[in-house]
């Protein structure tokens, strides 16, 4: 009788345990692209969609979280990102509390507006790493 290598057994165990967790995350919202080609996803309404978006966070270098003062999740904020020359590279509406983007390295101005109340942040995006921004209204 042949013995299975220990590493093969460990790999099979990890895959079998991870598969249900991936299935529970639910479908990821469709990846959108700005007119300038910047990829972004937005959403997180409901536990399944929120889990799916959080699971994809590593694919995006700028991650926004939109909440109210009591921590409640918010949606429908207008998100605009301007490059160093003031040219819009993202102009979209957040479909939920999570808004993730893949921005090229550089300096940007973020303007997020909810109920006619804008918030501005300066973003420095590096070649490596990521940036998380929590916006509260």
PDB file of C-alpha atoms in Angstrom, residues 49-104:
ATOM      1  CA  UNK A  49     -21.911  41.083  -1.281  1.00  0.00           C
ATOM      2  CA  UNK A  50     -19.943  42.799   1.504  1.00  0.00           C
ATOM      3  CA  UNK A  51     -17.973  39.590   2.114  1.00  0.00           C
ATOM      4  CA  UNK A  52     -17.269  39.200  -1.605  1.00  0.00           C
ATOM      5  CA  UNK A  53     -15.982  42.753  -1.931  1.00  0.00           C
ATOM      6  CA  UNK A  54     -13.802  42.494   1.176  1.00  0.00           C
ATOM      7  CA  UNK A  55     -12.365  39.237  -0.202  1.00  0.00           C
ATOM      8  CA  UNK A  56     -11.310  41.117  -3.367  1.00  0.00           C
ATOM      9  CA  UNK A  57      -9.689  44.004  -1.458  1.00  0.00           C
ATOM     10  CA  UNK A  58      -6.167  42.818  -2.258  1.00  0.00           C
ATOM     11  CA  UNK A  59      -6.785  43.461  -5.958  1.00  0.00           C
ATOM     12  CA  UNK A  60      -7.270  47.210  -5.388  1.00  0.00           C
ATOM     13  CA  UNK A  61      -4.777  49.769  -4.100  1.00  0.00           C
ATOM     14  CA  UNK A  62      -7.284  52.405  -2.903  1.00  0.00           C
ATOM     15  CA  UNK A  63     -10.174  51.287  -0.720  1.00  0.00           C
ATOM     16  CA  UNK A  64     -12.923  53.599   0.499  1.00  0.00           C
ATOM     17  CA  UNK A  65     -15.368  52.816   3.305  1.00  0.00           C
ATOM     18  CA  UNK A  66     -18.425  55.071   3.642  1.00  0.00           C
ATOM     19  CA  UNK A  67     -20.221  55.215   6.997  1.00  0.00           C
ATOM     20  CA  UNK A  68     -22.448  57.420   9.102  1.00  0.00           C
ATOM     21  CA  UNK A  69     -21.411  58.822  12.475  1.00  0.00           C
ATOM     22  CA  UNK A  70     -22.980  55.861  14.281  1.00  0.00           C
ATOM     23  CA  UNK A  71     -21.105  53.397  12.051  1.00  0.00           C
ATOM     24  CA  UNK A  72     -23.996  52.598   9.713  1.00  0.00           C
ATOM     25  CA  UNK A  73     -23.008  51.772   6.160  1.00  0.00           C
ATOM     26  CA  UNK A  74     -23.842  54.375   3.508  1.00  0.00           C
ATOM     27  CA  UNK A  75     -24.382  54.256  -0.254  1.00  0.00           C
ATOM     28  CA  UNK A  76     -25.050  56.623  -3.152  1.00  0.00           C
ATOM     29  CA  UNK A  77     -22.111  58.937  -2.514  1.00  0.00           C
ATOM     30  CA  UNK A  78     -20.692  60.636  -5.600  1.00  0.00           C
ATOM     31  CA  UNK A  79     -17.014  59.683  -5.894  1.00  0.00           C
ATOM     32  CA  UNK A  80     -14.689  61.836  -7.955  1.00  0.00           C
ATOM     33  CA  UNK A  81     -10.927  61.378  -8.170  1.00  0.00           C
ATOM     34  CA  UNK A  82      -8.819  64.087  -9.823  1.00  0.00           C
ATOM     35  CA  UNK A  83      -5.229  63.599 -10.942  1.00  0.00           C
ATOM     36  CA  UNK A  84      -2.407  66.051 -10.141  1.00  0.00           C
ATOM     37  CA  UNK A  85      -3.499  68.261 -13.078  1.00  0.00           C
ATOM     38  CA  UNK A  86      -7.109  68.397 -11.867  1.00  0.00           C
ATOM     39  CA  UNK A  87      -8.369  66.035 -14.563  1.00  0.00           C
ATOM     40  CA  UNK A  88     -11.056  63.562 -13.404  1.00  0.00           C
ATOM     41  CA  UNK A  89      -9.901  59.936 -13.574  1.00  0.00           C
ATOM     42  CA  UNK A  90     -12.906  58.490 -11.701  1.00  0.00           C
ATOM     43  CA  UNK A  91     -16.417  59.936 -11.630  1.00  0.00           C
ATOM     44  CA  UNK A  92     -18.945  57.454 -10.259  1.00  0.00           C
ATOM     45  CA  UNK A  93     -21.591  56.730  -7.648  1.00  0.00           C
ATOM     46  CA  UNK A  94     -20.879  54.311  -4.809  1.00  0.00           C
ATOM     47  CA  UNK A  95     -23.438  51.493  -4.892  1.00  0.00           C
ATOM     48  CA  UNK A  96     -22.695  50.630  -1.272  1.00  0.00           C
ATOM     49  CA  UNK A  97     -20.297  51.328   1.579  1.00  0.00           C
ATOM     50  CA  UNK A  98     -17.276  49.870  -0.240  1.00  0.00           C
ATOM     51  CA  UNK A  99     -15.627  51.560  -3.215  1.00  0.00           C
ATOM     52  CA  UNK A 100     -12.315  50.030  -4.349  1.00  0.00           C
ATOM     53  CA  UNK A 101     -10.101  51.399  -7.148  1.00  0.00           C
ATOM     54  CA  UNK A 102      -6.896  50.505  -8.996  1.00  0.00           C
ATOM     55  CA  UNK A 103      -5.155  53.864  -9.365  1.00  0.00           C
ATOM     56  CA  UNK A 104      -1.791  54.393 -11.015  1.00  0.00           C
TER      57      UNK A 104
END
